[in-house]
Coordinates of C-alpha atoms and ligand atoms in Angstrom, one line a residue:
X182 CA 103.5 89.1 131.7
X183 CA 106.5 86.3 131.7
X184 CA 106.3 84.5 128.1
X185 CA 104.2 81.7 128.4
X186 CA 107.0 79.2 126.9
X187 CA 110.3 80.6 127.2
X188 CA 112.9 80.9 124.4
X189 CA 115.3 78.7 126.9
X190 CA 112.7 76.6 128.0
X191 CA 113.2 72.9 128.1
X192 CA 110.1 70.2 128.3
X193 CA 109.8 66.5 127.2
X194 CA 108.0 66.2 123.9
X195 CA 104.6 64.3 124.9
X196 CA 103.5 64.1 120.8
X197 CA 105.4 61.1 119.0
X198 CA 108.1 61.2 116.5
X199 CA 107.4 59.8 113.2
X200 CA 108.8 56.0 113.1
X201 CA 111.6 56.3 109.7
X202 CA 110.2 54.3 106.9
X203 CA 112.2 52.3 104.2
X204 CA 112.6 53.3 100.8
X205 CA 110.0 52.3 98.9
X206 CA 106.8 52.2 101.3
X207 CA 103.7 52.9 99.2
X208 CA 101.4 55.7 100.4
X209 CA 98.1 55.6 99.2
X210 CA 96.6 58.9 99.4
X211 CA 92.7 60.1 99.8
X212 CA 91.7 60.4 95.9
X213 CA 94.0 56.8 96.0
X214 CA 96.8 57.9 94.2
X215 CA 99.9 55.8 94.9
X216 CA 103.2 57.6 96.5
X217 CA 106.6 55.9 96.7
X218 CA 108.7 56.9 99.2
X219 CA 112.5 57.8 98.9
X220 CA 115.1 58.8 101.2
X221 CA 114.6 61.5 104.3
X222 CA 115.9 64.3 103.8
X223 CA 115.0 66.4 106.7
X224 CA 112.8 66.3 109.9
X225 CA 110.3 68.8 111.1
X226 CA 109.5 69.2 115.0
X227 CA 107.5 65.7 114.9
X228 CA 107.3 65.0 111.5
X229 CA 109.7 63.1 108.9
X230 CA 110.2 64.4 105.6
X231 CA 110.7 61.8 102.4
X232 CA 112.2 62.8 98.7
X233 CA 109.0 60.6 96.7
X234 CA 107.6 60.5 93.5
X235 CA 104.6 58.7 91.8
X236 CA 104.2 55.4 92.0
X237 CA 106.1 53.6 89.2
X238 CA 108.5 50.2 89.1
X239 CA 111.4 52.4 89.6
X240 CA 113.0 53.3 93.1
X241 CA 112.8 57.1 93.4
X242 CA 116.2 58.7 93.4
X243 CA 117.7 61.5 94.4
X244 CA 116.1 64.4 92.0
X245 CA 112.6 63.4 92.7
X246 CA 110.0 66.2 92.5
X247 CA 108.0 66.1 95.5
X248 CA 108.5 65.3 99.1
X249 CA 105.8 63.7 101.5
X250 CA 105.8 65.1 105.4
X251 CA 105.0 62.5 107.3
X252 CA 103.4 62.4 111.1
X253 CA 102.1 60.0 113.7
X254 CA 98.2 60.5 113.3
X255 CA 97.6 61.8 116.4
X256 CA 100.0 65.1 116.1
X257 CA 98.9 68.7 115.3
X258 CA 100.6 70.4 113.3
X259 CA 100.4 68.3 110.3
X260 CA 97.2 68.5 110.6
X261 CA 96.4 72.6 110.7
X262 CA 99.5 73.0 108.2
X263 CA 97.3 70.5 106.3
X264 CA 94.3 72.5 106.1
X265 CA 96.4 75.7 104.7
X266 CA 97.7 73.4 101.9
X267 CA 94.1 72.0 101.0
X268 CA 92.2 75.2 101.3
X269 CA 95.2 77.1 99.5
X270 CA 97.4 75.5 98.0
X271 CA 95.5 73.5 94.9
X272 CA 97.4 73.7 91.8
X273 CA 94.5 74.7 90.2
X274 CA 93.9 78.0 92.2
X275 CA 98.1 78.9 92.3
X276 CA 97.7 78.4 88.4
X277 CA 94.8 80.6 87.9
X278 CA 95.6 83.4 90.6
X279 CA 99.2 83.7 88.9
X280 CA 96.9 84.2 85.8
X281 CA 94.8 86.5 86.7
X282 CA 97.4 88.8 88.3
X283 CA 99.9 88.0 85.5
X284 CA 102.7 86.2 87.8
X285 CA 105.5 84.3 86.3
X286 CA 106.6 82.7 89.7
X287 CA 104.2 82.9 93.2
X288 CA 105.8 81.0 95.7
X289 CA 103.5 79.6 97.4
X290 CA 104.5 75.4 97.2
X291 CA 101.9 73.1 95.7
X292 CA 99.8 70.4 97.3
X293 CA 99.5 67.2 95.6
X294 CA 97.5 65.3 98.3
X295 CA 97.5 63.5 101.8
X296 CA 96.2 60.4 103.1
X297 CA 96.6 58.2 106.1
X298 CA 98.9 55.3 106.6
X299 CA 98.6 52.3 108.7
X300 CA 101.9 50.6 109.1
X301 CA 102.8 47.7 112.3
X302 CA 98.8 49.2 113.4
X303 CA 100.0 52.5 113.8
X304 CA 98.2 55.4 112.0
X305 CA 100.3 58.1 110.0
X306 CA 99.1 61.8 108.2
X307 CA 101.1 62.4 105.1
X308 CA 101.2 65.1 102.7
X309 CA 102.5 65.4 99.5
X310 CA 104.1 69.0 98.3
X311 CA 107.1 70.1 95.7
X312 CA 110.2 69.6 96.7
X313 CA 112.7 72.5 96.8
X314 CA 116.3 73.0 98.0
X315 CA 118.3 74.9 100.6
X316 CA 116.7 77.4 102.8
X317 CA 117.8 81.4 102.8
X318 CA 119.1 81.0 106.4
X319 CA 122.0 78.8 105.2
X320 CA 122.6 81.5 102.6
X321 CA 122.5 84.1 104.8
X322 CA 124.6 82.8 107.3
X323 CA 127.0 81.8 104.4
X324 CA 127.2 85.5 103.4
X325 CA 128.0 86.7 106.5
X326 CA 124.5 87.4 107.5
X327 CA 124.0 89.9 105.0
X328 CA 122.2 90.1 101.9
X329 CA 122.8 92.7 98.7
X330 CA 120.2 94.9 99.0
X331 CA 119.0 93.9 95.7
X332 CA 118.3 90.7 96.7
X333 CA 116.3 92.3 99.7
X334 CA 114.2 94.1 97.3
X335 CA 113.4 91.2 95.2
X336 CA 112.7 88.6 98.1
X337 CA 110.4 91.4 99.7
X338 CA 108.5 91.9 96.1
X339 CA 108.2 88.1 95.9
X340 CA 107.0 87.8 99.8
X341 CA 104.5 90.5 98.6
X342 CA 102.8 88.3 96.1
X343 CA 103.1 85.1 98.3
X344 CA 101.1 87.2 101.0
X345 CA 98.7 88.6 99.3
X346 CA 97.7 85.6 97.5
X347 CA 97.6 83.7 101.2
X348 CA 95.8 86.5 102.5
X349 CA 93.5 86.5 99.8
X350 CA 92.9 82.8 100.7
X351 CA 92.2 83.8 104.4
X352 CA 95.3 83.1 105.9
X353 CA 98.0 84.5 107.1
X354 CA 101.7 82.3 108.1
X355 CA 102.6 84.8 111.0
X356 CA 106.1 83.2 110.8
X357 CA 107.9 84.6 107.8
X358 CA 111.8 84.6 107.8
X359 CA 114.7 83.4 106.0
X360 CA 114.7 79.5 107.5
X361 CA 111.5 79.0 106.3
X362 CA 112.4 80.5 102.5
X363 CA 113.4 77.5 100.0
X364 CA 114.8 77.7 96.7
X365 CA 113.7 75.7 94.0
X366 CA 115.4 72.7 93.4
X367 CA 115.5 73.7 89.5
X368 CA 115.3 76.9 89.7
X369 CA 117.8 79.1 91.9
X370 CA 115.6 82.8 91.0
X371 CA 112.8 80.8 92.6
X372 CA 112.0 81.2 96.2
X373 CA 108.9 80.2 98.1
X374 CA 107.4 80.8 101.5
X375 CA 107.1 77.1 103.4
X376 CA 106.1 75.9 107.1
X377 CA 102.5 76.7 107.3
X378 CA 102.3 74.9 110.6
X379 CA 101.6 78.3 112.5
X380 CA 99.6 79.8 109.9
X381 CA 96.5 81.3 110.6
X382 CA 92.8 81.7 109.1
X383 CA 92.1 85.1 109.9
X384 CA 89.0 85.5 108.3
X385 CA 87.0 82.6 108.1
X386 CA 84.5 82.9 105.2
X387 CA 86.3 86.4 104.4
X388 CA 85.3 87.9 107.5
X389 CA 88.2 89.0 109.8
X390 CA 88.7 88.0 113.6
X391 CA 88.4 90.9 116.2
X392 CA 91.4 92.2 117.9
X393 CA 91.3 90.4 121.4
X394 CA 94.7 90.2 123.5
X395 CA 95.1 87.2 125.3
X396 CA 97.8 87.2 127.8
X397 CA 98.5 83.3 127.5
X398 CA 99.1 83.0 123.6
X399 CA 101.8 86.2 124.2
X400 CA 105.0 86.1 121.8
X401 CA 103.9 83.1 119.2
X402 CA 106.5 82.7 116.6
X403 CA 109.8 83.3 116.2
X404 CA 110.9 85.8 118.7
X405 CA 113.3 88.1 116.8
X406 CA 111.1 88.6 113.6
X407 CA 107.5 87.6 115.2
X408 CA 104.6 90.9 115.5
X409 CA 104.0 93.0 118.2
X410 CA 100.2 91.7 117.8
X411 CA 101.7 88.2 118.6
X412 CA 103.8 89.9 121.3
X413 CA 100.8 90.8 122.9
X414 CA 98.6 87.5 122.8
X415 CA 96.8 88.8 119.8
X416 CA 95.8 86.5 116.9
X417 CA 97.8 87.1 114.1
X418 CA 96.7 89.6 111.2
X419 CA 97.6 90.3 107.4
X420 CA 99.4 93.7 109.4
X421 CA 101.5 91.5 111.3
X422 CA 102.3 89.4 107.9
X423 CA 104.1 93.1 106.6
X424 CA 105.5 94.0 109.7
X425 CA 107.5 90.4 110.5
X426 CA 108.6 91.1 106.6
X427 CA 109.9 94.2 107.2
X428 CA 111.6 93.2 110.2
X429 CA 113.1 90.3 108.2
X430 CA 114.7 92.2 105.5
X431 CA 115.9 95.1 107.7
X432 CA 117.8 92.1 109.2
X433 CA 118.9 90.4 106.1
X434 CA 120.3 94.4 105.1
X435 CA 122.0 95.0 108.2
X436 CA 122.6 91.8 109.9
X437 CA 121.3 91.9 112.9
X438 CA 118.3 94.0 114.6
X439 CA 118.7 95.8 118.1
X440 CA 116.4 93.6 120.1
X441 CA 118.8 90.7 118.9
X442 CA 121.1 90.9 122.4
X443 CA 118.4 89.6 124.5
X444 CA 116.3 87.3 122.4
X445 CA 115.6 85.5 125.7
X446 CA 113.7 88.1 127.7
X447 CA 110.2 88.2 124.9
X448 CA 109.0 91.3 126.7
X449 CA 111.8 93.6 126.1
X450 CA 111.8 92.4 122.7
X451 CA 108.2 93.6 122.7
X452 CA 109.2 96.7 123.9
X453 CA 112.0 97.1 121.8
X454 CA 109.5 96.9 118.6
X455 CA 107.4 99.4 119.7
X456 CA 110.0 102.1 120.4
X457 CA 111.1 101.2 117.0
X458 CA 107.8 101.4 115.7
X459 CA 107.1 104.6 117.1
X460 CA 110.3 106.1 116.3
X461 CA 111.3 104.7 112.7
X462 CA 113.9 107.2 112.2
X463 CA 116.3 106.1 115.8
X464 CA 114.5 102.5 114.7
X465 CA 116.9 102.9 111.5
X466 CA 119.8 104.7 112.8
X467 CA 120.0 101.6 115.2
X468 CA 120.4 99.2 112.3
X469 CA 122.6 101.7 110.4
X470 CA 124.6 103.4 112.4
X471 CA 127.6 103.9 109.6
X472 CA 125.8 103.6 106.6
X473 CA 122.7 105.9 104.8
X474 CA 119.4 103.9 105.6
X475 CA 117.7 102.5 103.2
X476 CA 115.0 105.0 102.7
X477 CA 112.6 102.1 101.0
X478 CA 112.7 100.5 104.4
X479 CA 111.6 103.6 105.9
X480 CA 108.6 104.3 103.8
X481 CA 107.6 100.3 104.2
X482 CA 107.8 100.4 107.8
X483 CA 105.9 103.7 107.9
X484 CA 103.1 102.4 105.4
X485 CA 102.7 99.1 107.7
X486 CA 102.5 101.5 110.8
X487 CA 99.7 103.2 109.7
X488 CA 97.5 99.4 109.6
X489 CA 94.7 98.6 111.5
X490 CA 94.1 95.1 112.8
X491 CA 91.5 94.3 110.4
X492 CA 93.0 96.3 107.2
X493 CA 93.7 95.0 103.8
X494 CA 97.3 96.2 103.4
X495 CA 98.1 98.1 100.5
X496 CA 100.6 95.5 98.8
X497 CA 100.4 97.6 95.6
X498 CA 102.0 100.5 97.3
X499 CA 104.1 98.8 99.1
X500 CA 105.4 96.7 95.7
X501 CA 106.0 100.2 94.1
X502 CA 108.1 101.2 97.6
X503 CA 110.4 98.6 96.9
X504 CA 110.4 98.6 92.9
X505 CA 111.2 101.9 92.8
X506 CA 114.6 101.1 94.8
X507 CA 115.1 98.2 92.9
X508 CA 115.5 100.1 89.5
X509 CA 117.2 102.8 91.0
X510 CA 119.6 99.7 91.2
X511 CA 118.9 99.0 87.6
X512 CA 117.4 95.8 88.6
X513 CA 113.9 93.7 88.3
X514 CA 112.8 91.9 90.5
X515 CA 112.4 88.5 87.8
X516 CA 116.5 89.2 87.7
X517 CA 119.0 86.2 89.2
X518 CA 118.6 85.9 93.0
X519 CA 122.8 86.7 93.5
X520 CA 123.3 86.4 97.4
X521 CA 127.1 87.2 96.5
X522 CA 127.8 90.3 98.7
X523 CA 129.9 91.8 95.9
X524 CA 127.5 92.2 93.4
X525 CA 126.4 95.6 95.2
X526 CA 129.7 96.6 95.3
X527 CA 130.5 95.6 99.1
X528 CA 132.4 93.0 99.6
X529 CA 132.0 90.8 102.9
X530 CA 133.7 88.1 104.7
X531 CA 132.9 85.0 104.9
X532 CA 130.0 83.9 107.5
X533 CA 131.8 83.8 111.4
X534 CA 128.9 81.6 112.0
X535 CA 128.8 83.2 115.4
X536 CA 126.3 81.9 118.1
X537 CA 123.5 84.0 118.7
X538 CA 124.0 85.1 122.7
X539 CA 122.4 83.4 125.8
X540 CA 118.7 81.9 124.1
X541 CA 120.3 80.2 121.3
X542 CA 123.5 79.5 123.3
X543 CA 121.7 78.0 125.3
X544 CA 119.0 76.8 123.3
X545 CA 119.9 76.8 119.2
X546 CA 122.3 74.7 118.5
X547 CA 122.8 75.7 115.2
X548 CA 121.9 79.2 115.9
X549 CA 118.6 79.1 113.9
X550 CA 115.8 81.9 115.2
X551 CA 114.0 80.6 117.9
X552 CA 110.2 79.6 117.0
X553 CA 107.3 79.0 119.6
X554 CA 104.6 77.7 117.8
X555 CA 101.1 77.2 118.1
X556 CA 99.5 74.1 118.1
X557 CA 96.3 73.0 116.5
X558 CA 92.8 74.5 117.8
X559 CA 90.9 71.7 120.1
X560 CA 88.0 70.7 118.2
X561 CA 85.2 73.1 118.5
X562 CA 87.3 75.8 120.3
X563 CA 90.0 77.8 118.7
X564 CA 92.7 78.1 121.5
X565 CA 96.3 78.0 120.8
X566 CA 99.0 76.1 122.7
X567 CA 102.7 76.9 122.3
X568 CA 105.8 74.7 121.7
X569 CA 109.2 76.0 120.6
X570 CA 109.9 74.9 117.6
X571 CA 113.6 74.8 116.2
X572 CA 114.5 74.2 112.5
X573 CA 116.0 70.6 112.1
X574 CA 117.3 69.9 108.6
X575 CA 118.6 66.4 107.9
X576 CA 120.2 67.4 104.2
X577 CA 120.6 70.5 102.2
X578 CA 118.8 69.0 99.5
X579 CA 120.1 71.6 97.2
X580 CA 123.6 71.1 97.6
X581 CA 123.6 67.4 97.0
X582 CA 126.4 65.9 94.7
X583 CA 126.0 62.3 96.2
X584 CA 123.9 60.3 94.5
X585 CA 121.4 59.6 97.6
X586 CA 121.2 62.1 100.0
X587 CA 123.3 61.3 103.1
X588 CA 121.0 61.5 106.6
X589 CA 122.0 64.0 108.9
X590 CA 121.1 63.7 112.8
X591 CA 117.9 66.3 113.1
X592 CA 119.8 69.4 115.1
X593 CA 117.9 71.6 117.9
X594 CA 115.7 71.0 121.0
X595 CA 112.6 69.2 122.2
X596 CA 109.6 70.9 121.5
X597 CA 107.1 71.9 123.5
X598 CA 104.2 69.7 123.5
X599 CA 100.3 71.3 123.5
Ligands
ATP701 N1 109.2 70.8 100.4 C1 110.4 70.7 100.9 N2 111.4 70.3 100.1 C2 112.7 70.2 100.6 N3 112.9 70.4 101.9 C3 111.9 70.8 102.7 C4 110.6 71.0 102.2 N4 109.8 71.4 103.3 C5 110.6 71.5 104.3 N5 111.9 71.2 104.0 C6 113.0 71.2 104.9 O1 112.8 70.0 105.8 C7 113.1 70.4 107.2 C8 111.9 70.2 108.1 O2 110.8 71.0 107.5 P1 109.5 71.3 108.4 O3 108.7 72.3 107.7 O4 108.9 70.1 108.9 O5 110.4 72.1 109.5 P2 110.4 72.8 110.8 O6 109.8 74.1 110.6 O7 111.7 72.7 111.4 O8 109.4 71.9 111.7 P3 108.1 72.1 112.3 O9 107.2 72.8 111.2 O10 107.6 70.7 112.6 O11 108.4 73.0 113.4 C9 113.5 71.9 107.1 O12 115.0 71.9 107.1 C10 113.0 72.4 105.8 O13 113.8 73.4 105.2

């Protein structure tokens, strides 16, 4: 069955971009607290983002702490993305799960509120979250798209707790990858797990969906990383969660995965992640064909193999799979996040920022994996529509030195519409 939505195809956005609003516009939110608004700094599919801050007499400047997505009313994905945040993503319940389960750092970002906005009689959704800085991508791709395998293992213990805890809160993202992993803006050892806009309840009221294929929602999320339960129409699962992990840091180790020459044909992608998964071993010799694979990678995949739709994965193992490589490495995973490729001892050149082949050629300007996303369930029904989704940043927020942050034209393609 032909992808419903191509990776190349083009269609004429029907949902509205966000109008820009001046510095300064006041946002009132739903428990009427007062937001300014500062500068964009980036733009989402349909949906501007704004540096902000509480309301005070000052203007808000260039390290303010939160940032407010902003979105013509009407649009999805504000809206299901804002449903994660307020069923998930309280302060209160990040605080007292990192308690309970001792946690230093869970990077899951915080919701501070939403509201709509009526400005020239048009009605807006906003939401208010932390602000971060650059996204792993950009470091990858800066590193030669590699990372040190130390930084693997600590990403994928970090991604551990972020899942379970999302899990744990009924969801799942079903799009996990390097574009969608921001630093801190304070903190560089920080990472955390953003764009919920595909995420997923799973188990509504704690009880999980059945396994139904459905061949018109085939291949939601990004093609090179996304599950073969999404491959197949199926809705996504906590199983899929681990496996789009482990595909993402056999990638960041390596660089690139097999299926990677032919991103635009989904179904041999499919394809090509099941013989993988049924063969792990020529899976692995694919990806390191001159070097020893990594056998932590080997005994993740494994594990996540053996999942059924419906199973509670068994993130403790799977943690002790990955510690047990990092201190091999004499590392922790609380250690600096160093992307440098010379920290391991291998040194690398310098990113060739090569074009991915034919669907980003074509499609990706900036080379960025290639998202279809699901849009919003129609009221009482829970059906999913797909647009392709690109990454569009307007400003690496964490490598600002100017004292506002300049705005860049948004990069990428039309989206889809629902
Ligand atoms: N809280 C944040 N702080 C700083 N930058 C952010 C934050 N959230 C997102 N960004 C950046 O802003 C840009 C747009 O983010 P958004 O999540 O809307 O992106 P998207 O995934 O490209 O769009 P969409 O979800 O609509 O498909 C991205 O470059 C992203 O890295």
């Amino acid at each position: 069955m032909p992808p419903k939505a191509k990776a190349g195809a083009r269609a004429p956005a029907k949902r509205k971009l966000a109008e820009e609003f001046p510095p300064g516009e006041i946002l009132t939110d739903s428990h009427k607290k007062c937001w300014k608004l500062g500068t964009p700094i980036g733009q989402g599919g349909f949906g501007l983002l704004y540096l902000a801050n509480e309301e005070t007499a000052q203007s808000v400047g260039p390290e303010a702490p939160y940032v407010i997505k902003v979105e013509p009313s009407e649009n999805g994905p504000l809206f299901c993305e804002l449903k994660f945040y307020q069923r998930a993503a309280r302060p209160d319940l990040i605080q007292s799960w990192m308690k309970s389960h001792k946690q230093k750092h869970l990077g899951v970002p915080r919701y501070w509120g939403s509201g709509l906005h009526n400005r020239g009689g048009k009605g807006y959704r906003f939401m208010v979250m932390d602000r971060f800085g650059t996204d792993l991508q950009k470091k990858f791709e800066e590193n030669g798209k590699k990372f040190p395998r130390k930084v693997v293992l600590q990403l994928g213990l970090h991604l551990l707790d972020v899942l379970e805890y999302i899990h744990e809160h009924e969801y799942v993202h079903a799009d996990i990858k390097a574009s969608n992993l921001l630093l801190s803006h304070t903190d560089p050892n920080q990472v955390f797990l953003v764009d919920y806009g595909l995420a997923y309840r799973y188990a509504p009221e704690g009880k999980p969906k059945d396994y139904k294929e459905d061949p018109k929602r085939c291949h939601d999320g990004t093609i090179e990383f996304t599950s073969i339960d999404a491959h197949k129409g199926v809705s996504p699962a906590r199983r899929g969660d681990l496996e789009i992990l482990g595909y993402c840091m056999v990638q960041w180790l390596c660089g690139r995965l097999p299926w990677e020459d032919k991103l635009q044909d989904a179904d041999y992608v499919r394809d090509s992640k099941v013989k993988c998964r049924d063969n792990i071993g020529e899976f692995m010799k694919k990806c390191f064909p001159s070097e020893p694979e990594p056998e932590e990678m080997v005994k993740y995949m494994e594990e996540v193999k053996t999942l059924g739709y419906s199973d509670k994965p068994p993130y403790q193992k799977l943690r002790t799979i990955l510690q047990s490589a990092l201190t091999s490495l004499g590392a922790s995973a609380d250690n600096k996040l160093d992307f440098s490729m010379t920290t391991n001892g291998v040194s690398s050149p310098k990113a060739k920022t090569t074009k991915r082949k034919k669907a980003a050629a074509s499609d990706e300007p900036d080379g960025s994996p290639v998202k279809k996303r699901r849009a919003p369930p129609k009221k009482a029904t829970n059906r999913v529509k797909k647009t392709a989704s690109p990454k569009k940043r307007l400003v690496d927020t964490a490598s600002q030195t100017s004292p506002m942050p300049e705005v860049k034209k948004p990069r990428g393609r039309a989206k889809k519409a629902p």
